[in-house]
Coordinates of C-alpha atoms in Angstrom, one line a residue:
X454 CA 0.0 0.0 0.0
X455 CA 1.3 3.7 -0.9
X456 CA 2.5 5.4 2.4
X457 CA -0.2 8.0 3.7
X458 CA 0.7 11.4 2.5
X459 CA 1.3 14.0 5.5
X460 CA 0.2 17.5 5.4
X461 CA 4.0 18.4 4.2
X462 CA 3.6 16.1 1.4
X463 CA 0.1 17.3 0.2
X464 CA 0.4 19.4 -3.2
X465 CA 0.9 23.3 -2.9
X466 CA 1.7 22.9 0.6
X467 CA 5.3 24.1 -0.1
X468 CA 3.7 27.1 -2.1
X469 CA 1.3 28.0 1.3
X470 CA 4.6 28.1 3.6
X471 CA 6.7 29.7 1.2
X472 CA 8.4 33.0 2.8
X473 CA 6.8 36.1 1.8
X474 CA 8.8 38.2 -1.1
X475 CA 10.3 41.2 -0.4
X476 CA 7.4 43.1 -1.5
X477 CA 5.2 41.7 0.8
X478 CA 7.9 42.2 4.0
X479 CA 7.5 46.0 3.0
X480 CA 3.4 45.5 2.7
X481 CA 3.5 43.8 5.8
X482 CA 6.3 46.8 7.7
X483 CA 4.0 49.6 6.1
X484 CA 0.7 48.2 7.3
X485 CA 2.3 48.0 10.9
X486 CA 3.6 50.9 11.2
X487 CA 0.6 52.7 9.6
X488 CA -1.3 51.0 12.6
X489 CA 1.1 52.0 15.1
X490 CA 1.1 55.7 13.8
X491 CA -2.2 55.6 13.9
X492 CA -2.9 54.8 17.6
X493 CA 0.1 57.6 18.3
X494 CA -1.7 60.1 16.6
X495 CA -5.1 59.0 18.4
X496 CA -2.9 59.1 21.7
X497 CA -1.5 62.5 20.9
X498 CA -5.0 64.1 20.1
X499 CA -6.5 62.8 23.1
X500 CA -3.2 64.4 25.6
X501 CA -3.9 67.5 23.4
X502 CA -8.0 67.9 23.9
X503 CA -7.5 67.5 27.9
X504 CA -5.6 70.5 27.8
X505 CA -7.8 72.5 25.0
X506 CA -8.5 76.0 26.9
X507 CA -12.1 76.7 28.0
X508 CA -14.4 77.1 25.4
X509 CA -17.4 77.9 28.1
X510 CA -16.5 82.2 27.8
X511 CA -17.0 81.9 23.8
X512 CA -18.9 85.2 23.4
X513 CA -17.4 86.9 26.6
X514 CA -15.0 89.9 25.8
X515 CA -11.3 89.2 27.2
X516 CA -9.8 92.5 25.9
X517 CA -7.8 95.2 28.0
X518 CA -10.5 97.9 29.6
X519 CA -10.9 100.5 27.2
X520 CA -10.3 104.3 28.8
X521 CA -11.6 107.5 26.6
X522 CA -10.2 110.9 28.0
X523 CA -13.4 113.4 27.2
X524 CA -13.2 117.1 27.2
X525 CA -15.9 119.4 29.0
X526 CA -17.4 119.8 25.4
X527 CA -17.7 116.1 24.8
X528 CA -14.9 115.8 22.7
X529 CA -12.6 112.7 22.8
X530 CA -9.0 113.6 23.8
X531 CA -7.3 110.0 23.5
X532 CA -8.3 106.0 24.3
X533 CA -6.1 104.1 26.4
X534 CA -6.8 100.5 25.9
X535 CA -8.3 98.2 23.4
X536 CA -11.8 99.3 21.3
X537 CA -14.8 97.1 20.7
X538 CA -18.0 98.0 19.3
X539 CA -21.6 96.2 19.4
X540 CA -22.0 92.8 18.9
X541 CA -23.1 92.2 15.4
X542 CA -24.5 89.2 13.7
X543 CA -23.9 88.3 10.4
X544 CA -28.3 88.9 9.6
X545 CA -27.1 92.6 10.9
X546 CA -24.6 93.2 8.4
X547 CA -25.2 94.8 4.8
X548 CA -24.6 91.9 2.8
X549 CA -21.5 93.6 1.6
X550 CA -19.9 93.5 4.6
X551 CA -19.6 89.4 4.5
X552 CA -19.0 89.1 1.3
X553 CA -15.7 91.5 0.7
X554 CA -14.4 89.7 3.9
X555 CA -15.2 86.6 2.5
X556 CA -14.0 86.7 -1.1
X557 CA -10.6 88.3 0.6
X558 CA -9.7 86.1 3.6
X559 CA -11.8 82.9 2.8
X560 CA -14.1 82.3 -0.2
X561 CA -14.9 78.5 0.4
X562 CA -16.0 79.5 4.0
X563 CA -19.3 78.0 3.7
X564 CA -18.1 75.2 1.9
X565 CA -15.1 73.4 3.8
X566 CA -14.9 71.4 7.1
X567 CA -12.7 74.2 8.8
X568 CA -9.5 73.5 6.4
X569 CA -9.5 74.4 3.0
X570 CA -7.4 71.9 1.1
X571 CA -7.4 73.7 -2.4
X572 CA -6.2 77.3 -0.2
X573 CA -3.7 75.3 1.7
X574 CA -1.9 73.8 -1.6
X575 CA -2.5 77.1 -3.2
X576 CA -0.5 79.3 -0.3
X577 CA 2.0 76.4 0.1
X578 CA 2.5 76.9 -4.0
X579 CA 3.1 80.7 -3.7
X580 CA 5.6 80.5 -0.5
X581 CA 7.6 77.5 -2.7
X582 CA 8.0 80.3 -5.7
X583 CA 8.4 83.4 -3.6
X584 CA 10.9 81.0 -1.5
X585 CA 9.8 82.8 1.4
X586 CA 6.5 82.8 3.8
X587 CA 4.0 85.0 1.7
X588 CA 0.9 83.7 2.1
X589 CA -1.0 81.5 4.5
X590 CA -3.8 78.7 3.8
X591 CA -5.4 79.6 7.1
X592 CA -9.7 79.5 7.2
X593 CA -11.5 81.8 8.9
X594 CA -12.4 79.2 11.4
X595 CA -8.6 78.8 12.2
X596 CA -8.4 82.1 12.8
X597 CA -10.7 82.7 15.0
X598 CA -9.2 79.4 16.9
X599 CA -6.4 81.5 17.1
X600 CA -7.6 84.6 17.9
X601 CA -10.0 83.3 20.6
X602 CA -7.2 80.8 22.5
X603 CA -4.0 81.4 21.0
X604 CA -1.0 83.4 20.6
X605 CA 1.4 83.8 17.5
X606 CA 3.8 81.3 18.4
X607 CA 4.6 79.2 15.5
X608 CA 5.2 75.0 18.0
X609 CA 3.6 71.8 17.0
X610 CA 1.5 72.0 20.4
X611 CA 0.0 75.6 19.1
X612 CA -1.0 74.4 15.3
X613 CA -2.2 71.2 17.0
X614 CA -4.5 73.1 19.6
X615 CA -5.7 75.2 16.2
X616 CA -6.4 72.4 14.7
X617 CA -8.5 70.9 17.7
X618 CA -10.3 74.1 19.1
X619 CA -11.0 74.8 14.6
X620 CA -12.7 70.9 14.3
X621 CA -14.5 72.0 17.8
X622 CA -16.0 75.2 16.3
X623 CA -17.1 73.5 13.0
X624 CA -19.2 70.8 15.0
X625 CA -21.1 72.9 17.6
X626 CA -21.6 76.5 15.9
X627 CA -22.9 77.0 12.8
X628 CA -20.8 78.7 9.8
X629 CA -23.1 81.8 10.4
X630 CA -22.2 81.7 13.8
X631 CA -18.2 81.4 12.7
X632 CA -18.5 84.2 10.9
X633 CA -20.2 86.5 13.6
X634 CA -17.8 85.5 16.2
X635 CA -14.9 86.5 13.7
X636 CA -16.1 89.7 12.5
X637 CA -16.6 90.6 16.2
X638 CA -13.5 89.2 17.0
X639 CA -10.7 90.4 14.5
X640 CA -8.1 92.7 15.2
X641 CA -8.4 96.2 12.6
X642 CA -6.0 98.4 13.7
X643 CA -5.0 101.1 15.5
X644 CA -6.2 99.1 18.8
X645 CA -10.1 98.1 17.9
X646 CA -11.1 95.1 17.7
X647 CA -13.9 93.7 15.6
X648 CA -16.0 95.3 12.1
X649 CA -18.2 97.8 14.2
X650 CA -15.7 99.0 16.6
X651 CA -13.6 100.0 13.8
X652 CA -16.7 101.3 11.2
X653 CA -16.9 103.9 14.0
X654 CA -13.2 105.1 14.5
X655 CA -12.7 105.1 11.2
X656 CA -15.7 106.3 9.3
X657 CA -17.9 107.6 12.6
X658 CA -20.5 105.2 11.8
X659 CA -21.9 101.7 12.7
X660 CA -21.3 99.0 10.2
X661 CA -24.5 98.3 9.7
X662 CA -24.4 101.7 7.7
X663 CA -20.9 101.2 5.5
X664 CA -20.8 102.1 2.0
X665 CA -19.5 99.0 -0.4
X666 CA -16.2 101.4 -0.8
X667 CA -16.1 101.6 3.1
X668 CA -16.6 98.2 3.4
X669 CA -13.9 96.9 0.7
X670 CA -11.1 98.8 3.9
X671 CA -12.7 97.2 6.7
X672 CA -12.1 93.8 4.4
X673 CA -8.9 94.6 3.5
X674 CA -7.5 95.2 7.3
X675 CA -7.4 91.8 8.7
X676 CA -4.0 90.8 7.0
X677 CA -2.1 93.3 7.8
X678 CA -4.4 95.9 10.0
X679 CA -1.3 98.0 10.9
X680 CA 0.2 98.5 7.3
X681 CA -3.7 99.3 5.8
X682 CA -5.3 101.4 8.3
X683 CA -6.9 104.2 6.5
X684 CA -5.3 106.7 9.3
X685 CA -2.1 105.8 8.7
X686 CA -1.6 106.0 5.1
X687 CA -5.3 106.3 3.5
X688 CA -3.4 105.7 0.1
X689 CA -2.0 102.4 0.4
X690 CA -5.5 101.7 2.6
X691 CA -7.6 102.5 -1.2
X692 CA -5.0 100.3 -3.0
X693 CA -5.5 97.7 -0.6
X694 CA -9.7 98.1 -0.9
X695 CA -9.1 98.0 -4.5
X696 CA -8.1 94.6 -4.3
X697 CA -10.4 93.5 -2.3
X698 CA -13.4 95.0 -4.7
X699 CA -11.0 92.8 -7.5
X700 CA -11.7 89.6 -5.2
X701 CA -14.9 90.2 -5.3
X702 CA -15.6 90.5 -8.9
X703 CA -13.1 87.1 -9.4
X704 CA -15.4 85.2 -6.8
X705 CA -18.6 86.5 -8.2
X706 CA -20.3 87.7 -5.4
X707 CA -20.8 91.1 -7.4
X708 CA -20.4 92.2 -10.9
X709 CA -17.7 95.0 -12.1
X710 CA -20.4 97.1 -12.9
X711 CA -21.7 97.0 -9.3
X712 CA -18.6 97.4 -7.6
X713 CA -17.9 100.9 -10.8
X714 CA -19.3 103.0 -7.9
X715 CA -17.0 101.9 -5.3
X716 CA -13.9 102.3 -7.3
X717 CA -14.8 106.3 -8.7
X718 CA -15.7 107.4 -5.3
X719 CA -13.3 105.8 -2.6
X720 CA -14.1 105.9 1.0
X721 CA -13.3 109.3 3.4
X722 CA -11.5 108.7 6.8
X723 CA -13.2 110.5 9.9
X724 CA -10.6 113.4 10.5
X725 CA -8.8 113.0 13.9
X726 CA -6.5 116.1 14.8
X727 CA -3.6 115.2 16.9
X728 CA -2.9 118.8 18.2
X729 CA 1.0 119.2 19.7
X730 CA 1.0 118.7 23.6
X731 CA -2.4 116.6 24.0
X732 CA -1.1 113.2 23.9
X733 CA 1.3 114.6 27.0
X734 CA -1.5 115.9 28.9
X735 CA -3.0 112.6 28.5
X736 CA -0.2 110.7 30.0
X737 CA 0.4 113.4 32.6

């Protein structure tokens, strides 16, 4: 009688137990270490959210009080501190306001998750030709993150808390709700803080009364709010809305012919005289 065939004798059992190639060792490696980055990263979120900052104050105003030196006649000598104005919903707004802010800090607000891909590889594009950092792929929802929690310091911990307290945002406000917050939020130069606060320093009106030309400044202050405030160089601060009115003709929120107006008849800057000897008796 033949001998009983074992399991080592059985056909293609060589073939089952034969070593994996080296293609499959590096398959094998990558899936394993994809698994084990996977459960760092899960590990390193969760160490980061116990120590997100407290999100419980959201609408609450954290800024320096605000000091305004009056003359007996009711003039305004000099503010000491930092400026806010009314809180203002988006509803509120002229729908100018939100869209020249839009088109010129984020125009996919209202359709990404809180990161834009598309504006990420498009700033990460211009700072590889300009070999230098000249533009930024942040939302408006990381910006508020940042402006809410954050300072300016460039670690792995800050752009990880971003990234947290920004996912945070997009799941329990609505984008609406984003974009009030921001607008209320933003820094605009020349110490106010948010789009009424500084509708009324510079222009000596509440934003819910801005001209498109008025509003295409008040847009075009958030990036630099220092360089483009209309009472530091009204000039550059007209170039500047220019662009902005450009944005919004490229994202279509308004046609060329509706922004004509804007563009012939520029916005005026609320005087402020600075006469010699008042900003000493201010101190004094």
């Amino acid at each position: 009688a033949s001998p009983r065939l074992g399991a080592a004798d059985r056909p293609g059992a060589a073939s089952r137990r034969a070593p994996r190639g080296l293609l499959g060792n590096i398959l094998y490696g990558a899936v394993v270490l994809g698994l084990w980055a996977m459960i760092a990263f899960g590990g390193l979120l969760f160490w980061y959210g116990l120590n997100l900052p407290d999100t419980s104050g959201l609408y609450n105003s954290r800024h320096t009080p605000s000091i305004s030196i009056i003359a007996t006649d009711g003039e305004v000598l000099s503010h000491r501190g930092d400026l806010t104005g009314g809180f203002t919903s988006v509803a509120e707004l002229p729908p100018h306001v939100p869209q020249a802010v839009l088109a010129t800090e984020d125009r996919r607000f209202y359709e990404h998750n809180g990161f834009d891909k598309r504006g990420i590889a498009r700033a990460m594009w211009s700072n590889v030709k300009a070999l230098s950092l000249v533009e930024g792929g942040s939302t408006i929802t990381q910006q508020l993150a940042k402006n809410l929690y954050l300072d300016n310091s460039r670690t792995v911990w800050r752009k990880a808390q971003e990234a947290l307290i920004t996912v945070w945002l997009e799941n329990n406000l609505t984008k609406d709700e984003i974009l009030t917050l921001y607008l209320n939020r933003i820094y605009m130069g020349a110490g106010n803080y948010g789009v009424d606060a500084a509708s009324r320093y510079y222009f000596g009106k509440s934003v819910r009364d801005v001209s498109l030309a008025e509003a295409a400044v008040l847009a075009g202050l958030p990036k630099a709010p220092s360089r483009f405030a209309p009472t530091n160089d009204l000039e550059q601060a007209r170039a500047r809305a220019n662009q902005v009115l450009d944005r919004l003709v490229r994202a279509e929120s308004l046609t060329e012919q509706e922004v004509e107006g804007a563009r012939a008849n520029p916005a005026e800057v609320l005087p402020r005289t600075k006469e010699a000897g008042r900003e000493y008796f201010v101190d004094w």
